[in-house]
Amino acid sequence: MLHTLYLIRHGESTANVGGPAVPDKQVVLTERGHEQAQGLAQRLSHVHTSAVYTSELQRTQQTAAPLCEQWELLPQVLPCLNELCNLEFARIANVSVDERRRMAQAYWALGDVHHRDGPTADSFAMFAARVDDFLGMAATLPNHSLLFTHGIWIGMLAWKLLGFEVKTGPDMQQFRQFQTAMNMKNTVVYRLQIDSNTGLKQLSYHC
């Protein structure tokens, strides 16, 4: 018997379009992102679910809102769905978009899985551990649950299900190349199926 979960990237956010820097949890959807969330509710109208989960970040909660309103469901927050926050907000608060991009590129070029840019930032190892936490609990979530998360998070899930490591700098940089090549449009939906007998997990593009 297959246990099915749906993993959804949030709608277009102000961070996606180079908006002003704000703390990661406070990044919101653009007007287009809200329209995408409304369209997603229609695209997933065939999925009968009793459970909706989001990360702690506001953009996932806003993306889930139209579906929750449509089905009269209250979303639950799962911190293990959180985005990788690789830059300390205090360092990027007053710099240009181009400088933020340069700093992000430097983070990946450093290739240190334990490096933290500051006390509120994640190390790459911390981020990877969150996905491991999810994998440990996935089979306990209600069948056909909808989980609203982030593109890089879905990429890490796919990477781990393929059996790849994330323990070294080269692992980290190879993951980055893999993740950026995936289909990660805003509100993309992936389906995670878990074989109840063997525990085997398979991720596939849904819509």
Tab-separated table of C-alpha atoms in Angstrom:
chain	number	residue	atom	x	y	z
A	1	MET	CA	0.000	0.000	0.000
A	2	LEU	CA	1.309	3.455	-0.948
A	3	HIS	CA	1.231	6.406	1.447
A	4	THR	CA	1.196	9.679	-0.520
A	5	LEU	CA	2.306	13.165	0.497
A	6	TYR	CA	2.382	16.301	-1.665
A	7	LEU	CA	5.292	18.743	-1.378
A	8	ILE	CA	4.663	22.242	-2.681
A	9	ARG	CA	7.005	25.167	-3.213
A	10	HIS	CA	5.610	28.529	-2.119
A	11	GLY	CA	4.391	31.166	-4.568
A	12	GLU	CA	6.559	33.965	-5.876
A	13	SER	CA	7.992	35.982	-2.982
A	14	THR	CA	9.543	39.411	-2.660
A	15	ALA	CA	12.905	37.669	-2.185
A	16	ASN	CA	12.458	35.874	-5.529
A	17	VAL	CA	12.182	39.221	-7.344
A	18	GLY	CA	14.996	41.027	-5.545
A	19	GLY	CA	12.907	42.933	-3.017
A	20	PRO	CA	14.304	44.678	0.068
A	21	ALA	CA	15.995	42.433	2.620
A	22	VAL	CA	13.828	41.388	5.562
A	23	PRO	CA	14.276	38.553	8.079
A	24	ASP	CA	13.697	35.273	6.277
A	25	LYS	CA	10.567	34.310	8.199
A	26	GLN	CA	8.964	37.647	7.276
A	27	VAL	CA	9.404	37.435	3.492
A	28	VAL	CA	5.929	37.622	1.909
A	29	LEU	CA	4.353	36.771	-1.427
A	30	THR	CA	4.195	39.247	-4.265
A	31	GLU	CA	0.861	40.047	-5.908
A	32	ARG	CA	1.733	37.437	-8.508
A	33	GLY	CA	2.546	34.983	-5.726
A	34	HIS	CA	-0.928	35.435	-4.255
A	35	GLU	CA	-2.428	34.807	-7.701
A	36	GLN	CA	-0.336	31.636	-7.988
A	37	ALA	CA	-1.637	30.484	-4.592
A	38	GLN	CA	-5.219	30.958	-5.785
A	39	GLY	CA	-4.452	28.988	-8.951
A	40	LEU	CA	-2.823	26.237	-6.910
A	41	ALA	CA	-6.044	25.760	-4.938
A	42	GLN	CA	-7.795	24.977	-8.212
A	43	ARG	CA	-4.988	22.725	-9.486
A	44	LEU	CA	-5.161	20.620	-6.311
A	45	SER	CA	-8.941	20.523	-5.988
A	46	HIS	CA	-8.826	16.795	-6.853
A	47	VAL	CA	-6.675	15.984	-3.817
A	48	HIS	CA	-8.783	15.101	-0.800
A	49	THR	CA	-6.768	15.921	2.276
A	50	SER	CA	-7.379	16.347	5.966
A	51	ALA	CA	-3.992	17.858	6.832
A	52	VAL	CA	-1.989	20.868	5.636
A	53	TYR	CA	1.504	21.664	6.903
A	54	THR	CA	3.702	24.707	6.337
A	55	SER	CA	7.160	25.825	7.317
A	56	GLU	CA	7.592	28.629	9.834
A	57	LEU	CA	8.104	31.093	7.000
A	58	GLN	CA	5.290	33.446	6.094
A	59	ARG	CA	5.458	32.829	2.337
A	60	THR	CA	4.534	29.151	2.741
A	61	GLN	CA	1.651	30.037	5.041
A	62	GLN	CA	0.317	32.593	2.568
A	63	THR	CA	0.558	30.029	-0.246
A	64	ALA	CA	-1.423	27.495	1.781
A	65	ALA	CA	-4.110	29.991	2.813
A	66	PRO	CA	-6.467	29.703	-0.218
A	67	LEU	CA	-6.508	25.899	0.030
A	68	CYS	CA	-7.082	25.990	3.774
A	69	GLU	CA	-9.937	28.446	3.321
A	70	GLN	CA	-11.448	26.342	0.541
A	71	TRP	CA	-11.391	23.162	2.626
A	72	GLU	CA	-11.899	24.813	6.036
A	73	LEU	CA	-8.625	23.453	7.396
A	74	LEU	CA	-6.178	24.925	9.869
A	75	PRO	CA	-2.555	24.572	8.730
A	76	GLN	CA	-0.007	23.125	11.130
A	77	VAL	CA	3.561	24.417	11.297
A	78	LEU	CA	6.465	21.977	10.898
A	79	PRO	CA	9.862	23.631	11.520
A	80	CYS	CA	11.575	20.769	9.686
A	81	LEU	CA	10.113	22.217	6.436
A	82	ASN	CA	12.062	25.469	6.855
A	83	GLU	CA	14.185	27.010	4.125
A	84	LEU	CA	17.978	27.150	4.303
A	85	CYS	CA	18.799	30.554	5.808
A	86	ASN	CA	22.451	30.858	4.821
A	87	LEU	CA	23.067	34.585	5.411
A	88	GLU	CA	22.787	36.457	8.694
A	89	PHE	CA	20.139	39.172	8.360
A	90	ALA	CA	22.229	41.775	10.178
A	91	ARG	CA	24.851	41.453	7.422
A	92	ILE	CA	22.438	41.837	4.488
A	93	ALA	CA	19.923	44.314	5.898
A	94	ASN	CA	21.434	47.377	4.233
A	95	VAL	CA	23.217	46.049	1.175
A	96	SER	CA	22.154	45.950	-2.472
A	97	VAL	CA	20.583	42.974	-4.219
A	98	ASP	CA	23.784	42.459	-6.207
A	99	GLU	CA	25.843	42.404	-3.016
A	100	ARG	CA	23.465	39.902	-1.403
A	101	ARG	CA	23.862	37.671	-4.433
A	102	ARG	CA	27.646	37.961	-4.206
A	103	MET	CA	27.509	36.998	-0.531
A	104	ALA	CA	25.314	33.985	-1.327
A	105	GLN	CA	27.748	32.879	-4.034
A	106	ALA	CA	30.607	33.186	-1.553
A	107	TYR	CA	28.717	30.994	0.919
A	108	TRP	CA	28.441	28.187	-1.640
A	109	ALA	CA	32.009	28.662	-2.869
A	110	LEU	CA	33.299	28.306	0.708
A	111	GLY	CA	31.921	24.759	0.767
A	112	ASP	CA	31.972	24.389	4.554
A	113	VAL	CA	28.976	22.338	5.702
A	114	HIS	CA	29.386	23.558	9.301
A	115	HIS	CA	29.887	27.267	8.561
A	116	ARG	CA	27.288	29.636	10.047
A	117	ASP	CA	27.135	33.207	8.819
A	118	GLY	CA	25.764	34.349	12.195
A	119	PRO	CA	23.666	33.269	15.187
A	120	THR	CA	20.340	33.326	13.308
A	121	ALA	CA	21.701	31.666	10.145
A	122	ASP	CA	21.810	27.949	9.369
A	123	SER	CA	24.806	25.826	8.580
A	124	PHE	CA	24.321	23.547	5.609
A	125	ALA	CA	24.542	20.566	7.982
A	126	MET	CA	21.712	21.982	10.108
A	127	PHE	CA	19.542	22.364	7.023
A	128	ALA	CA	20.256	18.819	5.845
A	129	ALA	CA	19.383	17.504	9.317
A	130	ARG	CA	15.937	19.106	9.068
A	131	VAL	CA	15.211	17.073	5.956
A	132	ASP	CA	16.381	13.951	7.795
A	133	ASP	CA	13.941	14.816	10.582
A	134	PHE	CA	11.145	14.978	8.022
A	135	LEU	CA	12.104	11.639	6.483
A	136	GLY	CA	11.938	10.075	9.929
A	137	MET	CA	8.351	11.237	10.452
A	138	ALA	CA	6.947	11.259	6.907
A	139	ALA	CA	5.170	7.904	7.175
A	140	THR	CA	3.322	9.083	10.297
A	141	LEU	CA	1.668	12.053	8.557
A	142	PRO	CA	-1.905	11.571	7.294
A	143	ASN	CA	-2.236	10.143	3.805
A	144	HIS	CA	-2.539	12.844	1.125
A	145	SER	CA	-1.165	15.551	3.399
A	146	LEU	CA	-0.124	18.775	1.682
A	147	LEU	CA	3.229	20.200	2.808
A	148	PHE	CA	4.186	23.751	1.833
A	149	THR	CA	7.928	24.259	1.791
A	150	HIS	CA	10.786	25.683	-0.301
A	151	GLY	CA	12.560	24.837	-3.539
A	152	ILE	CA	15.953	24.100	-2.017
A	153	TRP	CA	14.239	21.930	0.613
A	154	ILE	CA	12.598	19.783	-2.056
A	155	GLY	CA	15.965	19.592	-3.789
A	156	MET	CA	17.595	18.287	-0.607
A	157	LEU	CA	14.854	15.706	-0.210
A	158	ALA	CA	15.450	14.461	-3.763
A	159	TRP	CA	19.223	14.401	-3.192
A	160	LYS	CA	18.878	12.284	-0.065
A	161	LEU	CA	16.388	9.889	-1.651
A	162	LEU	CA	18.930	9.278	-4.407
A	163	GLY	CA	21.380	8.196	-1.713
A	164	PHE	CA	23.844	11.073	-1.997
A	165	GLU	CA	25.826	12.447	0.942
A	166	VAL	CA	26.026	16.000	2.267
A	167	LYS	CA	28.991	15.647	4.598
A	168	THR	CA	31.779	17.490	2.760
A	169	GLY	CA	32.356	20.664	0.809
A	170	PRO	CA	32.313	18.857	-2.552
A	171	ASP	CA	29.037	17.160	-1.525
A	172	MET	CA	27.583	20.578	-0.787
A	173	GLN	CA	28.683	22.073	-4.093
A	174	GLN	CA	27.483	19.071	-6.099
A	175	PHE	CA	24.128	19.330	-4.365
A	176	ARG	CA	23.908	22.999	-5.364
A	177	GLN	CA	24.425	22.108	-9.026
A	178	PHE	CA	21.811	19.347	-8.763
A	179	GLN	CA	19.246	21.501	-6.976
A	180	THR	CA	19.469	24.457	-9.346
A	181	ALA	CA	18.849	22.105	-12.297
A	182	MET	CA	15.551	20.815	-10.876
A	183	ASN	CA	12.133	22.088	-11.974
A	184	MET	CA	11.510	24.498	-9.105
A	185	LYS	CA	8.944	26.943	-10.406
A	186	ASN	CA	6.845	28.670	-7.778
A	187	THR	CA	3.940	26.453	-6.612
A	188	VAL	CA	5.442	23.364	-8.288
A	189	VAL	CA	4.047	20.184	-6.706
A	190	TYR	CA	6.019	16.980	-6.117
A	191	ARG	CA	4.525	13.714	-4.923
A	192	LEU	CA	6.281	11.587	-2.300
A	193	GLN	CA	5.054	7.998	-2.167
A	194	ILE	CA	6.033	5.684	0.679
A	195	ASP	CA	5.576	1.927	0.430
A	196	SER	CA	3.939	0.936	3.714
A	197	ASN	CA	5.473	-2.554	3.551
A	198	THR	CA	9.067	-1.784	2.611
A	199	GLY	CA	9.413	1.867	3.643
A	200	LEU	CA	10.762	2.676	0.158
A	201	LYS	CA	10.267	6.363	-0.715
A	202	GLN	CA	9.871	7.694	-4.268
A	203	LEU	CA	9.652	11.347	-5.282
A	204	SER	CA	8.091	12.393	-8.591
A	205	TYR	CA	6.893	15.566	-10.302
A	206	HIS	CA	3.120	15.980	-9.918
A	207	CYS	CA	2.132	19.318	-11.467
